XYZ file of N, CA and C in Angstrom:
345
model
N 6.979 -7.242 -233.658
C 5.873 -8.123 -233.326
C 5.106 -7.570 -232.127
N 3.803 -7.573 -232.204
C 2.952 -7.076 -231.130
C 2.620 -8.234 -230.198
N 2.837 -8.032 -228.914
C 2.520 -9.078 -227.948
C 1.137 -8.832 -227.356
N 0.586 -9.841 -226.726
C -0.760 -9.775 -226.164
C -0.770 -9.298 -224.715
N 0.326 -8.751 -224.224
C 0.413 -8.423 -222.807
C -0.600 -7.367 -222.364
N -0.958 -6.458 -223.249
C -1.904 -5.414 -222.858
C -3.304 -5.658 -223.407
N -3.532 -6.819 -223.953
C -4.858 -7.158 -224.456
C -5.786 -7.414 -223.278
N -7.088 -7.251 -223.490
C -8.048 -7.464 -222.403
C -8.167 -8.946 -222.061
N -8.218 -9.763 -223.078
C -8.410 -11.196 -222.862
C -7.154 -11.981 -223.146
N -7.313 -13.283 -223.139
C -6.171 -14.152 -223.378
C -6.028 -14.515 -224.839
N -7.053 -14.252 -225.611
C -6.981 -14.586 -227.031
C -7.830 -13.595 -227.818
N -7.615 -13.606 -229.123
C -8.403 -12.742 -229.991
C -9.870 -13.109 -229.970
N -10.170 -14.404 -229.850
C -11.561 -14.849 -229.798
C -12.256 -14.315 -228.549
N -11.568 -14.343 -227.416
C -12.142 -13.836 -226.170
C -12.405 -12.336 -226.282
N -11.450 -11.592 -226.840
C -11.639 -10.154 -227.029
C -12.814 -9.881 -227.963
N -12.896 -10.649 -229.027
C -13.997 -10.487 -229.989
C -15.346 -10.727 -229.297
N -15.413 -11.790 -228.481
C -16.656 -12.121 -227.784
C -17.017 -11.036 -226.763
N -16.043 -10.536 -226.021
C -16.307 -9.478 -225.042
C -16.769 -8.202 -225.744
N -16.212 -7.926 -226.909
C -16.627 -6.753 -227.684
C -18.098 -6.880 -228.067
N -18.505 -8.059 -228.506
C -19.898 -8.283 -228.928
C -20.858 -8.268 -227.742
N -20.472 -8.903 -226.642
C -21.338 -8.931 -225.448
C -21.503 -7.521 -224.886
N -20.414 -6.761 -224.812
C -20.517 -5.394 -224.295
C -21.366 -4.526 -225.225
N -21.281 -4.760 -226.526
C -22.123 -4.011 -227.473
C -23.595 -4.334 -227.259
N -23.912 -5.583 -226.953
C -25.310 -5.955 -226.677
C -25.826 -5.258 -225.416
N -25.017 -5.250 -224.372
C -25.424 -4.587 -223.125
C -25.673 -3.107 -223.387
N -24.778 -2.467 -224.116
C -24.945 -1.044 -224.442
C -26.196 -0.815 -225.291
N -26.466 -1.724 -226.211
C -27.667 -1.597 -227.055
C -28.946 -1.739 -226.242
N -28.994 -2.730 -225.353
C -30.186 -2.923 -224.513
C -30.443 -1.699 -223.639
N -29.381 -1.149 -223.077
C -29.516 0.024 -222.214
C -30.037 1.224 -223.013
N -29.498 1.411 -224.189
C -29.936 2.521 -225.048
C -31.406 2.385 -225.417
N -31.812 1.189 -225.818
C -33.217 0.946 -226.176
C -34.113 1.163 -224.955
N -33.676 0.692 -223.793
C -34.468 0.867 -222.576
C -34.658 2.349 -222.249
N -33.562 3.112 -222.260
C -33.646 4.538 -221.905
C -34.519 5.290 -222.904
N -34.340 5.024 -224.197
C -35.171 5.688 -225.211
C -36.641 5.303 -225.027
N -36.907 4.018 -224.785
C -38.276 3.566 -224.546
C -38.880 4.213 -223.313
N -38.099 4.308 -222.246
C -38.591 4.930 -221.011
C -38.938 6.397 -221.251
N -38.090 7.092 -221.988
C -38.351 8.508 -222.277
C -39.573 8.681 -223.177
N -39.750 7.786 -224.139
C -40.911 7.874 -225.038
C -42.221 7.523 -224.324
N -42.166 6.588 -223.393
C -43.373 6.172 -222.672
C -43.736 7.107 -221.525
N -42.820 8.005 -221.192
C -43.069 8.977 -220.121
C -42.802 10.382 -220.644
N -43.698 10.896 -221.492
C -43.445 12.208 -222.102
C -43.445 13.362 -221.095
N -44.183 13.221 -220.005
C -44.220 14.264 -218.978
C -43.353 13.865 -217.786
N -42.166 13.432 -218.075
C -41.260 12.920 -217.056
C -40.854 14.027 -216.089
N -40.950 13.711 -214.809
C -40.539 14.669 -213.778
C -39.207 14.234 -213.182
N -38.601 15.127 -212.455
C -37.336 14.802 -211.795
C -37.522 13.657 -210.801
N -38.651 13.659 -210.088
C -38.902 12.602 -209.107
C -39.003 11.234 -209.765
N -39.651 11.147 -210.934
C -39.733 9.875 -211.647
C -38.346 9.427 -212.117
N -37.610 10.361 -212.698
C -36.278 10.040 -213.206
C -35.358 9.622 -212.057
N -35.408 10.353 -210.965
C -34.613 10.025 -209.793
C -35.024 8.675 -209.212
N -36.333 8.425 -209.179
C -36.835 7.150 -208.678
C -36.354 5.974 -209.509
N -36.276 6.170 -210.828
C -35.777 5.105 -211.711
C -34.344 4.746 -211.341
N -33.499 5.752 -211.153
C -32.090 5.496 -210.882
C -31.798 5.180 -209.416
N -32.797 5.295 -208.554
C -32.625 4.869 -207.161
C -32.920 3.383 -206.992
N -33.606 2.796 -207.965
C -33.925 1.363 -207.899
C -32.636 0.546 -208.040
N -32.498 -0.477 -207.208
C -31.285 -1.293 -207.219
C -31.052 -1.961 -208.564
N -32.109 -2.455 -209.201
C -31.938 -3.126 -210.492
C -31.397 -2.166 -211.544
N -31.816 -0.888 -211.482
C -31.332 0.092 -212.450
C -29.880 0.466 -212.172
N -29.524 0.518 -210.912
C -28.128 0.792 -210.570
C -27.227 -0.343 -211.050
N -27.688 -1.572 -210.892
C -26.910 -2.724 -211.365
C -26.819 -2.704 -212.889
N -27.929 -2.420 -213.550
C -27.950 -2.319 -215.014
C -27.001 -1.208 -215.471
N -27.023 -0.067 -214.801
C -26.134 1.046 -215.145
C -24.673 0.689 -214.886
N -24.418 -0.054 -213.820
C -23.056 -0.500 -213.538
C -22.576 -1.455 -214.622
N -23.448 -2.354 -215.071
C -23.092 -3.252 -216.171
C -22.742 -2.448 -217.423
N -23.488 -1.396 -217.674
C -23.229 -0.548 -218.838
C -21.894 0.169 -218.673
N -21.633 0.677 -217.499
C -20.376 1.370 -217.246
C -19.185 0.434 -217.473
N -19.262 -0.768 -216.953
C -18.191 -1.747 -217.166
C -18.098 -2.156 -218.634
N -19.242 -2.256 -219.301
C -19.247 -2.588 -220.729
C -18.586 -1.491 -221.558
N -18.810 -0.247 -221.179
C -18.151 0.864 -221.882
C -16.638 0.741 -221.719
N -16.194 0.440 -220.509
C -14.759 0.279 -220.272
C -14.164 -0.863 -221.073
N -14.829 -2.007 -221.074
C -14.348 -3.177 -221.822
C -14.348 -2.885 -223.314
N -15.461 -2.373 -223.804
C -15.622 -2.106 -225.235
C -14.585 -1.097 -225.727
N -14.406 -0.029 -224.983
C -13.459 1.000 -225.413
C -12.017 0.509 -225.292
N -11.698 -0.260 -224.244
C -10.334 -0.766 -224.104
C -9.972 -1.679 -225.272
N -10.845 -2.601 -225.613
C -10.553 -3.519 -226.713
C -10.417 -2.746 -228.025
N -11.301 -1.786 -228.253
C -11.225 -0.987 -229.469
C -9.957 -0.157 -229.544
N -9.612 0.522 -228.449
C -8.402 1.348 -228.448
C -7.140 0.499 -228.507
N -7.165 -0.673 -227.878
C -6.016 -1.576 -227.959
C -5.815 -2.027 -229.401
N -6.897 -2.373 -230.075
C -6.791 -2.807 -231.473
C -6.254 -1.692 -232.361
N -6.766 -0.491 -232.163
C -6.308 0.643 -232.958
C -4.838 0.941 -232.681
N -4.461 0.929 -231.406
C -3.065 1.264 -231.076
C -2.092 0.213 -231.590
N -2.458 -1.057 -231.547
C -1.543 -2.078 -232.058
C -1.477 -2.065 -233.582
N -2.526 -1.585 -234.240
C -2.515 -1.498 -235.700
C -1.736 -0.282 -236.201
N -1.845 0.846 -235.518
C -1.319 2.098 -236.055
C -0.114 2.668 -235.326
N 0.165 2.236 -234.106
C 1.347 2.727 -233.387
C 2.324 1.557 -233.286
N 3.308 1.551 -234.149
C 4.213 0.401 -234.247
C 5.335 0.435 -233.210
N 5.820 1.609 -232.851
C 6.905 1.703 -231.874
C 6.397 1.330 -230.484
N 7.162 0.516 -229.774
C 6.716 -0.009 -228.477
C 6.509 1.084 -227.431
N 7.430 2.027 -227.332
C 7.343 3.084 -226.310
C 6.088 3.935 -226.438
N 5.867 4.548 -227.600
C 4.650 5.359 -227.753
C 3.365 4.547 -227.615
N 3.377 3.305 -228.095
C 2.183 2.459 -227.971
C 1.891 2.158 -226.510
N 2.940 1.831 -225.751
C 2.769 1.568 -224.323
C 2.269 2.816 -223.595
N 2.824 3.973 -223.930
C 2.385 5.236 -223.315
C 0.913 5.493 -223.623
N 0.519 5.345 -224.885
C -0.874 5.556 -225.291
C -1.808 4.590 -224.567
N -1.430 3.315 -224.525
C -2.279 2.328 -223.864
C -2.352 2.562 -222.361
N -1.245 2.989 -221.761
C -1.254 3.304 -220.327
C -2.154 4.494 -220.034
N -2.070 5.504 -220.883
C -2.915 6.682 -220.722
C -4.395 6.320 -220.865
N -4.715 5.500 -221.856
C -6.105 5.054 -222.051
C -6.584 4.216 -220.868
N -5.727 3.318 -220.387
C -6.088 2.483 -219.237
C -6.335 3.304 -217.989
N -5.485 4.294 -217.755
C -5.662 5.173 -216.600
C -6.957 5.975 -216.713
N -7.215 6.522 -217.896
C -8.450 7.296 -218.105
C -9.674 6.418 -217.884
N -9.657 5.198 -218.407
C -10.812 4.308 -218.227
C -11.000 3.922 -216.764
N -9.904 3.694 -216.052
C -9.995 3.380 -214.632
C -10.633 4.539 -213.865
N -10.172 5.756 -214.142
C -10.724 6.944 -213.471
C -12.211 7.086 -213.790
N -12.586 6.908 -215.051
C -13.993 7.036 -215.436
C -14.863 5.978 -214.776
N -14.369 4.747 -214.676
C -15.166 3.688 -214.042
C -15.326 3.957 -212.549
N -14.255 4.340 -211.876
C -14.356 4.649 -210.443
C -15.294 5.827 -210.216
N -15.165 6.860 -211.036
C -16.022 8.020 -210.932
C -17.486 7.628 -211.208
N -17.715 6.801 -212.210
C -19.059 6.339 -212.533
C -19.680 5.547 -211.404
N -18.898 4.698 -210.759
C -19.402 3.926 -209.611
C -19.807 4.881 -208.492
N -19.007 5.899 -208.263
C -19.360 6.890 -207.236
C -20.651 7.607 -207.574
N -20.854 7.948 -208.843
C -22.081 8.630 -209.251
C -23.275 7.690 -209.130
N -23.154 6.470 -209.618
C -24.276 5.526 -209.620
C -24.689 5.145 -208.196
N -23.720 4.836 -207.339
C -24.033 4.359 -206.001
C -24.004 5.453 -204.959
N -23.693 6.684 -205.335
C -23.723 7.802 -204.399
C -22.694 7.700 -203.295
N -21.522 7.205 -203.630
C -20.454 7.049 -202.622
C -19.689 8.320 -202.425
């Protein structure tokens, strides 16, 4: 029997909702970036840098970074509980994924906020 101890949320409904909300955030960000690139065909480094120096864009990018972590954790947790039945290897895989996501989020925060 698979327990919910390593699940992101407290229930399957919560995980499902977080998966959908994070997908929306990722979709909005993708549409925004594509739109920005299409509306600025002669984009310079200064314009691009100026966009990412704006506080609202840093917050939006941080939301996307956290959404990537949430979305990928829920997806990988679902896959690991479906296909890795033995507790030891499943725990190892989930721990490795959790550590990688933590490192990526911390690294992303450093890149976004210039820490």
